[in-house]
Coordinates of C-alpha atoms in Angstrom, one line a residue:
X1 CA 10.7 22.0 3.7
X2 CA 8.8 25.5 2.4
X3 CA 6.5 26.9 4.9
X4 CA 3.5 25.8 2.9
X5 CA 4.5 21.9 2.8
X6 CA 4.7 22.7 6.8
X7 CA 1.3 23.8 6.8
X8 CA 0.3 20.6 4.6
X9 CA 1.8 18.2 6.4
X10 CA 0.9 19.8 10.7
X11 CA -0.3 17.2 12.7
X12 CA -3.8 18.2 13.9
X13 CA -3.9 18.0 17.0
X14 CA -0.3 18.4 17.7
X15 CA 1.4 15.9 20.4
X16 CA 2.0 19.4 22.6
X17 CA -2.1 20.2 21.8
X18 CA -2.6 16.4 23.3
X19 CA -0.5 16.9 26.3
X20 CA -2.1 20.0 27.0
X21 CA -5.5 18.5 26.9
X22 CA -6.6 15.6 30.0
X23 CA -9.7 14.7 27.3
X24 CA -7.4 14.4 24.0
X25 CA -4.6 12.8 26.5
X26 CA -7.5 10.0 27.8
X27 CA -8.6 9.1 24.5
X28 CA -5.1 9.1 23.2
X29 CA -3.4 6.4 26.0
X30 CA -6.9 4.5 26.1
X31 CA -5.9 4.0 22.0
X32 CA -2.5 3.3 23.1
X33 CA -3.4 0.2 25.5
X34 CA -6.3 -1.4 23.3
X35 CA -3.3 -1.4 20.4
X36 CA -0.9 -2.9 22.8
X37 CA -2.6 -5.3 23.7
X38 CA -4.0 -6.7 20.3
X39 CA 0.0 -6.2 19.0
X40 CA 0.8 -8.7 21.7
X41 CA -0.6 -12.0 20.2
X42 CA 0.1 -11.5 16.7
X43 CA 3.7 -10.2 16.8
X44 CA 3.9 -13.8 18.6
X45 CA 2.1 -15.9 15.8
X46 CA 4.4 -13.4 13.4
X47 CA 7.7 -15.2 15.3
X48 CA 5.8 -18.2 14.7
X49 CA 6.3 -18.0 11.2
X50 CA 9.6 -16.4 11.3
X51 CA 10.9 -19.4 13.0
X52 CA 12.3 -17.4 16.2
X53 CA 11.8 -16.9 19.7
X54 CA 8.4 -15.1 20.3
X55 CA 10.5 -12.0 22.2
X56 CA 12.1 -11.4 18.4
X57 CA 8.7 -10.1 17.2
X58 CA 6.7 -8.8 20.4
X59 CA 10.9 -6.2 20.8
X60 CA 10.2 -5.7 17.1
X61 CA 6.8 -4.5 17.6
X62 CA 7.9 -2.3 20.7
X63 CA 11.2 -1.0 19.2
X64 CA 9.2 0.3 15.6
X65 CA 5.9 1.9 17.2
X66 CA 8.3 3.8 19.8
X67 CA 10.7 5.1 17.0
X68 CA 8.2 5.9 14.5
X69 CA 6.7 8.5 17.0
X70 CA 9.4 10.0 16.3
X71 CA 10.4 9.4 13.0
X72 CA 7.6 8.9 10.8
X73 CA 5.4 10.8 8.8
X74 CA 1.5 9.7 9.8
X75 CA 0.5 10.5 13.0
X76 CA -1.4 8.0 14.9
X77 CA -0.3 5.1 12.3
X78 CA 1.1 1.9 13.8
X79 CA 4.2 0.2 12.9
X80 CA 5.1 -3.2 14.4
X81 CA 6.0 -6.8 13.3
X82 CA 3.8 -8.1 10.5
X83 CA 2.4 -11.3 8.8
X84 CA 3.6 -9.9 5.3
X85 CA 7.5 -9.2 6.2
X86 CA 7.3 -12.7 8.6
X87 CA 6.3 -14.1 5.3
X88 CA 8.9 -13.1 3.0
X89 CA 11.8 -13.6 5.6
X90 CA 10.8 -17.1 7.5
X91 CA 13.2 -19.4 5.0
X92 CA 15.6 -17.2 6.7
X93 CA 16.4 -18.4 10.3
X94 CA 15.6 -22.1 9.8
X95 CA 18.5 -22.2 6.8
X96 CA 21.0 -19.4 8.1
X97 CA 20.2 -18.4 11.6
X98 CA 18.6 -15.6 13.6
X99 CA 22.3 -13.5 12.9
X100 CA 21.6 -13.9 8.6
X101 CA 17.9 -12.7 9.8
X102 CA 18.7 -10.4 11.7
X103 CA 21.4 -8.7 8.8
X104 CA 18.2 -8.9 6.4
X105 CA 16.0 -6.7 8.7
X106 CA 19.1 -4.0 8.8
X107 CA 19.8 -4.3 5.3
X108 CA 16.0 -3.7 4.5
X109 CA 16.3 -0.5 6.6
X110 CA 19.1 0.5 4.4
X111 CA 17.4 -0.2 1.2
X112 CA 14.4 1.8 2.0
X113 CA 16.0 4.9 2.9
X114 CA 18.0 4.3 -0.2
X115 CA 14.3 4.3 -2.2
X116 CA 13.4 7.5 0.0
X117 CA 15.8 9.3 -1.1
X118 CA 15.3 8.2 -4.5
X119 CA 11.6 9.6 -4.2
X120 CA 9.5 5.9 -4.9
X121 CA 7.0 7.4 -2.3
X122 CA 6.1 10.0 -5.0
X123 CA 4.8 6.6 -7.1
X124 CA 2.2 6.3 -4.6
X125 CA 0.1 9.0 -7.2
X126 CA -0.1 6.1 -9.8
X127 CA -2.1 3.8 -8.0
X128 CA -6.1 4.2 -8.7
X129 CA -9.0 4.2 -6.5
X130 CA -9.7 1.5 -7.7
X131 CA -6.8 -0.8 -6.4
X132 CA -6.9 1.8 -3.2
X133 CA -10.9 0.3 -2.8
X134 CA -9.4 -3.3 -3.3
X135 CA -6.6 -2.9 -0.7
X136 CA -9.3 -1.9 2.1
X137 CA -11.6 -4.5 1.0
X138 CA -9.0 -7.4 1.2
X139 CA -6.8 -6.0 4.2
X140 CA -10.1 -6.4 6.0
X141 CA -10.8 -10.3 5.2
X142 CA -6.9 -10.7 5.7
X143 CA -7.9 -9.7 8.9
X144 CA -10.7 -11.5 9.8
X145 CA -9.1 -15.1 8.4
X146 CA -6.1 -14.2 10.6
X147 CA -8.8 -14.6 13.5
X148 CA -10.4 -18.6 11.9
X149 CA -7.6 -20.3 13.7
X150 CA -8.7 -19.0 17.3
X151 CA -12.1 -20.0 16.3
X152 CA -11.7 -23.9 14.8
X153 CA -11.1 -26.3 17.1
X154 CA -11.6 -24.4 20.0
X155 CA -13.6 -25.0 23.5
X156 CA -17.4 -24.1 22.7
X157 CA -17.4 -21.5 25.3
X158 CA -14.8 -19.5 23.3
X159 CA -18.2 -18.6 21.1
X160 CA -20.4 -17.1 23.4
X161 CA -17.3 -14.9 24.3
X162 CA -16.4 -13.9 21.1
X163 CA -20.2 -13.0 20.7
X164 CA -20.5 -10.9 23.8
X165 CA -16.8 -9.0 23.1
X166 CA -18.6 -8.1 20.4
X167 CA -21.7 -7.0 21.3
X168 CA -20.4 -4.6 24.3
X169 CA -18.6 -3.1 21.2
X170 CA -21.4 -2.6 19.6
X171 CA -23.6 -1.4 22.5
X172 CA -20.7 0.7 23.9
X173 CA -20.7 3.7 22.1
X174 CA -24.2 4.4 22.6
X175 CA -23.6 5.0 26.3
X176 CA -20.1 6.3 26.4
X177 CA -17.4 6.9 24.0
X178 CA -14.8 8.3 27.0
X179 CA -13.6 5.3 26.8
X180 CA -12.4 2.8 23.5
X181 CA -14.8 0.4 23.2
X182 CA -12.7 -2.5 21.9
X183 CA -11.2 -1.8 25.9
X184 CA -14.0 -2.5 27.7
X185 CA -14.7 -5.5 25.9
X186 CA -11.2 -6.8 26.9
X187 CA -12.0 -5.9 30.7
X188 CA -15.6 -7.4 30.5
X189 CA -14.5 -10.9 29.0
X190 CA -11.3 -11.7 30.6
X191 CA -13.1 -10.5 34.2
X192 CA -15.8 -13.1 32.9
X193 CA -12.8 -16.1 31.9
X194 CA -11.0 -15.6 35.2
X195 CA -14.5 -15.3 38.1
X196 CA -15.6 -18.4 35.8
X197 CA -12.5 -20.1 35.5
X198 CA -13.7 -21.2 32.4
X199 CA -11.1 -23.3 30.5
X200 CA -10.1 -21.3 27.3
X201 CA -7.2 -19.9 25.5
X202 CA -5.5 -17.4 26.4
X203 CA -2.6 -15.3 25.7
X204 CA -0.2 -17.2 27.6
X205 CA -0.9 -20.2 25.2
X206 CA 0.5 -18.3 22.0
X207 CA 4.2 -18.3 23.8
X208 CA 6.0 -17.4 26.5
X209 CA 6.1 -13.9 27.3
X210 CA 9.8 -12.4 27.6
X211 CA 11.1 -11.1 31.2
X212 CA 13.4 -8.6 30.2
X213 CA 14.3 -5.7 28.2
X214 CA 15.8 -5.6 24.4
X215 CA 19.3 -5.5 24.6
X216 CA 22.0 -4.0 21.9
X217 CA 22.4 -6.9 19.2
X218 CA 24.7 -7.2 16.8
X219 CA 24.8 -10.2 14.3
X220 CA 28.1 -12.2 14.0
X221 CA 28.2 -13.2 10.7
X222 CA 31.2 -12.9 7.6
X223 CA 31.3 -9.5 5.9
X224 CA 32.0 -10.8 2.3
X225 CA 29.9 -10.9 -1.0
X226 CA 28.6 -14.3 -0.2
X227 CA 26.7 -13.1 2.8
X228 CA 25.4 -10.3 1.1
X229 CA 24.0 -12.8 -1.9
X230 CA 22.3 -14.5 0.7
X231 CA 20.5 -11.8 2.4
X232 CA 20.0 -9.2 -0.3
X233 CA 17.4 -10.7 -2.2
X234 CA 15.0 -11.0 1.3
X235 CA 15.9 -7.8 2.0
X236 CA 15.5 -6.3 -1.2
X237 CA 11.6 -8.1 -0.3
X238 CA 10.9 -6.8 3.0
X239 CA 11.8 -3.1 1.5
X240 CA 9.5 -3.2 -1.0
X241 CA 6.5 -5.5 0.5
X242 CA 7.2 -3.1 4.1
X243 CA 7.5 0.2 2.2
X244 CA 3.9 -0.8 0.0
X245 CA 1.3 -1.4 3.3
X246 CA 3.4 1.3 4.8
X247 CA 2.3 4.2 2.1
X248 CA -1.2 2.5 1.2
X249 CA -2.0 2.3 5.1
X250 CA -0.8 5.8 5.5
X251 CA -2.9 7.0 2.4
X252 CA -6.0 5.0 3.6
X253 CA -5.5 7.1 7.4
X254 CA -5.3 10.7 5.1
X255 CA -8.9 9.5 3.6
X256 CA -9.9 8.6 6.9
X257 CA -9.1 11.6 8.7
X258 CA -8.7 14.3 5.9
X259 CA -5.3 15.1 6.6
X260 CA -1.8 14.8 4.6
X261 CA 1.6 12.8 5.4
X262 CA 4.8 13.1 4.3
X263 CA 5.0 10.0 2.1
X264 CA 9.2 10.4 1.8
X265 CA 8.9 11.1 5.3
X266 CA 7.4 8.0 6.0
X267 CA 9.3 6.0 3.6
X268 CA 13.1 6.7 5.3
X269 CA 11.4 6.6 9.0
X270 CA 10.6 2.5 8.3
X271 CA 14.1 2.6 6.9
X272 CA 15.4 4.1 10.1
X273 CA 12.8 1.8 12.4
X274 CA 13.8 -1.6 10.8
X275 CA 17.6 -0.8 11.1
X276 CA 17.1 0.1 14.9
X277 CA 14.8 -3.2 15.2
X278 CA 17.5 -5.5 13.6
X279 CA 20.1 -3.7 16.2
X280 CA 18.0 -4.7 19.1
X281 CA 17.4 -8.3 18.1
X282 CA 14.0 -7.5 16.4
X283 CA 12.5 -8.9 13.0
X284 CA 11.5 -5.6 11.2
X285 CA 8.4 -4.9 10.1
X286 CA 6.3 -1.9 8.7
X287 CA 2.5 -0.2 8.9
X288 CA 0.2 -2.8 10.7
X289 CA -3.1 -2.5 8.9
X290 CA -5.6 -4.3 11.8
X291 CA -4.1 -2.0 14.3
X292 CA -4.1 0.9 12.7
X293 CA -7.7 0.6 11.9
X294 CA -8.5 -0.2 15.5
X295 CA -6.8 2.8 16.5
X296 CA -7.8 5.2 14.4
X297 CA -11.0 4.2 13.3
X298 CA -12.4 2.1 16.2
X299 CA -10.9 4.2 19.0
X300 CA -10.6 7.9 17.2
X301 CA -6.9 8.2 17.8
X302 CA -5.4 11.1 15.8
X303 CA -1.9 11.8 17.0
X304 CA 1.4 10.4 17.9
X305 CA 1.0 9.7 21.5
X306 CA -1.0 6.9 20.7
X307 CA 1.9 5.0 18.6
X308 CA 4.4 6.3 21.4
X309 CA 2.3 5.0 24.1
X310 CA 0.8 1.7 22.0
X311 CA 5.0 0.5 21.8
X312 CA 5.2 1.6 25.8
X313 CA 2.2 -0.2 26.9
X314 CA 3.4 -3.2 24.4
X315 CA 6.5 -3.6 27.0
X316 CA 4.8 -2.9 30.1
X317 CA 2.6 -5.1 29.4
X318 CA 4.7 -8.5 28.7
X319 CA 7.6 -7.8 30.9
X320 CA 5.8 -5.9 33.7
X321 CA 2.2 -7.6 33.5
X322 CA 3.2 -10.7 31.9
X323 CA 1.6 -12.9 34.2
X324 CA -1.5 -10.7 33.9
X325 CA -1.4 -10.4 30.4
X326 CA -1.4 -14.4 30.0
X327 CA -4.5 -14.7 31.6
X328 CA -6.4 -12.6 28.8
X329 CA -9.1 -15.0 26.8
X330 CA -8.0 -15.2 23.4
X331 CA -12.0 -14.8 22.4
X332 CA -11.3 -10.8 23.9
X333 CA -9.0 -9.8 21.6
X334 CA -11.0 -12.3 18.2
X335 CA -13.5 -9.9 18.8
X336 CA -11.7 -6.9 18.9
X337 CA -10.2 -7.6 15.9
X338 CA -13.5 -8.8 14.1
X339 CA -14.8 -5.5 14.6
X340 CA -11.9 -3.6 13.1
X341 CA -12.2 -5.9 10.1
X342 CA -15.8 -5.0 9.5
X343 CA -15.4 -1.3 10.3
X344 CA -12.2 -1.3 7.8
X345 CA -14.2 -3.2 5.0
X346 CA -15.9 -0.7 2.7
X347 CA -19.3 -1.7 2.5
X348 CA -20.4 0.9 -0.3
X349 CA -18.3 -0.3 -2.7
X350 CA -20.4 -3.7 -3.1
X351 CA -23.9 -2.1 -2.9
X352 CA -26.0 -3.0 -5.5
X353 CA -26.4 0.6 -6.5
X354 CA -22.8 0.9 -6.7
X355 CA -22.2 -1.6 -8.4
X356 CA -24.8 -1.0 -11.6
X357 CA -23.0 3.2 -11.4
X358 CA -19.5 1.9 -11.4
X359 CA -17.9 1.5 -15.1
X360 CA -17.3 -2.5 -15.1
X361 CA -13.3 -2.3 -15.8
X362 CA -13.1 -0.2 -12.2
X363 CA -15.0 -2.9 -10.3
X364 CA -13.0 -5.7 -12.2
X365 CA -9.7 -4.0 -10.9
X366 CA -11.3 -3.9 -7.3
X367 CA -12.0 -7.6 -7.6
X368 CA -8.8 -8.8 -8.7
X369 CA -6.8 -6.8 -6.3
X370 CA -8.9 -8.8 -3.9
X371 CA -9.0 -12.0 -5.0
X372 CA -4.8 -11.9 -5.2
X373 CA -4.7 -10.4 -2.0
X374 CA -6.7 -13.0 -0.4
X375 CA -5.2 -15.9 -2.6
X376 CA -1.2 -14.8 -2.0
X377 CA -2.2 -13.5 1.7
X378 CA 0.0 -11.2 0.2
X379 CA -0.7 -6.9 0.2
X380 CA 1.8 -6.1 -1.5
X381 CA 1.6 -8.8 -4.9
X382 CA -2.4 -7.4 -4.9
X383 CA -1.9 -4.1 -5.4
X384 CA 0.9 -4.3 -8.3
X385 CA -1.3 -6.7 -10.4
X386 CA -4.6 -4.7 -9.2
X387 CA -2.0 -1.6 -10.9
X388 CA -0.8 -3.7 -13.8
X389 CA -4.6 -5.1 -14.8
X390 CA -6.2 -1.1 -14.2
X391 CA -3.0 0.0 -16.7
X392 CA -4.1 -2.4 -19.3
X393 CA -7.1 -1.5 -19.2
X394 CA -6.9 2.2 -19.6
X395 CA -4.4 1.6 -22.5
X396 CA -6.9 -0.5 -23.6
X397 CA -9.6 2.6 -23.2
X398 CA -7.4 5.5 -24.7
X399 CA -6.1 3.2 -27.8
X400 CA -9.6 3.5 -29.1
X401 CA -9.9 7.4 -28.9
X402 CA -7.6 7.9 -31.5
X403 CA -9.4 9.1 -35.0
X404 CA -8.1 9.9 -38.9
X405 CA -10.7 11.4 -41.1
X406 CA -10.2 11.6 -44.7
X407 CA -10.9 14.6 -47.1
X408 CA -9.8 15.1 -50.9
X409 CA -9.6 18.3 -52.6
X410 CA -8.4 20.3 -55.7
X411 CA -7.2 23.9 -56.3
X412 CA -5.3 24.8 -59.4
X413 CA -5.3 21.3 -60.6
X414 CA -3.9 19.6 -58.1
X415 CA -5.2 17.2 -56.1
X416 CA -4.3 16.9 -52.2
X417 CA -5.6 14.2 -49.6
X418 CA -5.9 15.9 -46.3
X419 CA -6.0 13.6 -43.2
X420 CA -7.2 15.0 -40.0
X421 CA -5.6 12.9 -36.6
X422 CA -7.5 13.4 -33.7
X423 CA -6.3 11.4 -30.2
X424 CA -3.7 10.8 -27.5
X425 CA -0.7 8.5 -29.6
X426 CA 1.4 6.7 -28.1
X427 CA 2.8 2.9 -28.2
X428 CA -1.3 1.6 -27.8
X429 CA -2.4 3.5 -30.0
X430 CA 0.0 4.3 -32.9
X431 CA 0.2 0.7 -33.7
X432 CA -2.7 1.1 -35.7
X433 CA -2.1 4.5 -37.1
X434 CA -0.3 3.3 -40.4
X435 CA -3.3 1.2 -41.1
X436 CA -5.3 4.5 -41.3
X437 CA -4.7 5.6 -44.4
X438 CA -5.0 5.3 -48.1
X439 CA -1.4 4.8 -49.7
X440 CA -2.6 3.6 -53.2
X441 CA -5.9 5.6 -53.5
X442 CA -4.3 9.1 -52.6
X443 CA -3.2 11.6 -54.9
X444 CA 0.7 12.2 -54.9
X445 CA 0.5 15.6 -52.3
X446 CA -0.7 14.6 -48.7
X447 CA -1.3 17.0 -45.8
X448 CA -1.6 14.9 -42.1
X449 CA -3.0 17.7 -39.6
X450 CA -1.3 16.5 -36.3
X451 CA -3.1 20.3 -34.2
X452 CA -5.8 17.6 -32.9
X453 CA -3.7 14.9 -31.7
X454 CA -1.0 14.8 -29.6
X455 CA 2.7 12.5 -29.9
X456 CA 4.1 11.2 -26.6
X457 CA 6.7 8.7 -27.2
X458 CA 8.7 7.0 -29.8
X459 CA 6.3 4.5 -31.0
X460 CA 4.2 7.2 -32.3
X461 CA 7.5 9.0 -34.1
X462 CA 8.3 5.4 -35.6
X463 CA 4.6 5.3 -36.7
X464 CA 5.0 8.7 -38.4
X465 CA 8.0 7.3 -40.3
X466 CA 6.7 4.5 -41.7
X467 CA 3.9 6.2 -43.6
X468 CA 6.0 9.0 -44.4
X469 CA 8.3 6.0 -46.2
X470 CA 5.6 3.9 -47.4
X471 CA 3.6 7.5 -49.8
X472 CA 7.3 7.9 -50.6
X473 CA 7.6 4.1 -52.1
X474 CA 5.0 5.5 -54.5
X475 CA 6.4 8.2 -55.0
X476 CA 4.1 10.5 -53.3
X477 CA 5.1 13.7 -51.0
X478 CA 3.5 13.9 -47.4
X479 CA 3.6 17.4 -45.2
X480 CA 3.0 16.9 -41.7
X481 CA 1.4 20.1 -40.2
X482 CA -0.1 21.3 -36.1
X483 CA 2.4 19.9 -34.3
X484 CA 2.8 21.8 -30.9
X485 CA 6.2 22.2 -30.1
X486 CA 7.0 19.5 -28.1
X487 CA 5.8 16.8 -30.7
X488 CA 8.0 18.8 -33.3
X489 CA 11.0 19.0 -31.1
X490 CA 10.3 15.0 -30.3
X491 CA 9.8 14.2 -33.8
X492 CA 12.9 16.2 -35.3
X493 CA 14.9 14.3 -32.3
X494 CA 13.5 10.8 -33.6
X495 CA 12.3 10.7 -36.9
X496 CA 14.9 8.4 -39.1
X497 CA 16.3 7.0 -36.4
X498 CA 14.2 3.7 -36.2
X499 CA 15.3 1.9 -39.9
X500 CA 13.4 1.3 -43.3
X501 CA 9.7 0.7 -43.1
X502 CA 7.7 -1.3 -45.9

């Protein structure tokens, strides 16, 4: 890496400026605990829908935050067990086995280092703000819908809970920000649950907690093709739909605190991190969006303490403080995570005023990547058809900017048609380009002035062709002039290689 990339990518503040500091060092493990405790229940519901033991996702969840501290390439971004890679690999364990799941997760690992290397993380320049705007917007309502099951068909008390959580998080800032709000609200309602014994869920209802540490695991399954047909297509899934929120939620975190990660960086480091959670029995994972938020956003955490210390206080907290972890009131943590949602949701981009500046394709785009998100539940699908439907539409756009303007003069006799091509061609574009001109009207010399336009793929070379042969058919010479030298060294490449044209 060249000293200025260095410079780019320094983590401000630096984990040594944090250790150094008892206020940055406060803020940094306060981040830590609020996140570890809010990992707790949903890398359980995430087993849940694995189909494993709850200890599979909450080791997951410790083994990835812990070794992306040290691996990855965003500071202060959380990676744990998720709903989207629970999603993709929970036919998995039912059909094969934890051992075949297990072999995915490692395989995963192996397949995104493999795309690292192969520098997908520099794709990451292609998406539009567009689709960035969607992402926030959905990952936000992802999150609050992932909190309607703790609030439907619950104990009416759970209510009044979830509306004081949320009030001290409100109200807390205004009196002290030392200390992460979402905390406090934790403190203040599961004090409440337990001096009122009130009777609602808790922690301890989402699955028993585990009681030790994660040990070394290594699948025992046949090393043959057949295996590897079974797993590779799931993995080839999880790297893709992991490596996606991974570099979206890293790239949302640069807007959020002006800084810049190392998107390759960060791509092998969830490579590295899934591998080392399938060896210790976990069920991979990537960038947790809700958690990240909360502890960037909601609790102001800038540095990597706060993921090394989130996985640390993730373990502590079920095998050490298990029993006092159980006790926490569901309601707590909806709240907390309610908050993050509307904090994360970007509020400007629906304002009427907005709405009435913004061209109508870029909201369209916005709303679809939304809408697909929220339909599949599903990150990953939303942002490559919120890509696919902004592509089409630019096409779409730049097609019609393409002009031919026709001029007919006469100098010793002889007539010449001159036609002036002003544009970007390419496939869009050129389709329509042959249609632009006057074969039977023009005189038997034609001049095409290309110094206006510009000719950036075949399409456009094939389009050349064909009214080159059609003046040609009647008998008729054309001279193509302006080219810059890259559209004359594609065109000489090209031209006559694509057939007769009528």
């Amino acid at each position: 890496m060249s000293s200025l990339e260095a410079t780019r990518y320094r983590a401000d503040p630096s984990v040594l400026g944090v250790l150094r500091s008892p206020r940055l060092l406060t803020r940094e493990a306060l981040a830590g605990l609020v996140v570890g405790l809010a990992l707790i229940p949903e890398a359980i519901a995430f087993s849940v829908i694995a189909g494993v033991d709850p200890k599979v996702g909450l080791f997951s969840s410790f083994i990835m935050a812990v070794s992306i501290t040290f691996l990855g390439g965003r500071p202060a971004m959380i990676t744990a067990a998720t709903g989207a890679v629970a999603l993709v690999v929970a036919p998995i364990a039912p059909t094969y086995g934890l051992d075949y799941l297990i072999a995915t997760i490692i395989l995963a690992g192996v397949f995104q280092i493999l795309f690292a290397l192969l520098g997908v993380a520099k794709l990451m320049r292609f998406i539009p703000r567009s689709v960035m705007v969607g992402f926030v917007n959905s990952l936000a309502i992802l999150v609050f819908i992932a909190q309607l099951p703790h609030l439907i068909g619950v104990p009416w008390l759970v209510y009044p809970l979830v509306a004081a959580g949320i009030l001290v998080i409100i109200c807390m800032p205004r009196i002290t920000k030392a200390i992460p709000a979402p905390l406090v609200s934790v403190v203040v309602i599961t004090a409440a649950a337990v001096v009122f014994s009130l009777n609602v869920p808790t922690v301890g209802d989402q699955g028993e907690l585990p009681r030790s540490l994660p040990e070394l695991f290594m699948p025992q399954l046949p090393l043959n093709w057949e295996t590897f047909t079974i797993i590779a297509p799931f993995a080839f899934a999880v790297a893709i739909v992991g490596l996606l929120e991974s570099l979206l939620t890293a790239k949302l975190v640069d807007e959020i605190t002006d800084t810049h990660s190392n998107k390759t960086r960060e791509s092998w480091a969830q490579g590295v991190s899934n591998m080392l959670s399938g060896f210790f029995g976990g069920m991979g994972g990537c960038a947790v969006i809700g958690q990240t938020m909360m502890n960037v956003k909601v609790s102001g955490a800038r540095s990597r303490v706060s993921t090394f210390l989130a996985g640390v206080f993730l373990l502590v907290l079920v095998v050490v403080l298990g029993d006092v972890v159980s006790v926490i009131p569901m309601a707590a943590l909806v709240a907390v995570m309610i908050m993050v949602s509307v904090a994360a949701f970007d509020w400007h981009s629906i304002a009427p005023s907005t709405l009435r500046r913004m061209p109508k394709s870029e909201t369209f785009v916005m709303v679809t990547t939304v809408l697909v998100v929220v339909l599949t539940h599903n990150l990953a699908i939303g942002v490559v058809v919120g890509v696919l439907v902004a592509s089409v539409l630019f096409v779409r756009r730049v097609a019609h900017f393409v002009s031919v303007e026709r001029t007919v003069t006469s100098a010793f006799g002889v007539e010449t048609a001159h036609y002036f091509v002003t544009g970007e061609l390419f496939f869009a574009s050129s389709n329509d380009l042959t249609t632009l001109f006057s074969y039977g009207e023009d005189p038997e010399r034609i001049v095409i002035d290309m110094s206006q336009a510009h000719v950036w793929d075949a399409s456009t070379v094939a389009a050349l062709d064909a009214i080159t042969t059609k003046y040609s058919h009647r008998g008729k010479r054309v001279e193509l002039l302006g080219m810059d030298d890259a559209a004359t060294s594609l065109h000489k490449r090209l031209s006559g290689g694509f057939g007769a044209e009528n």
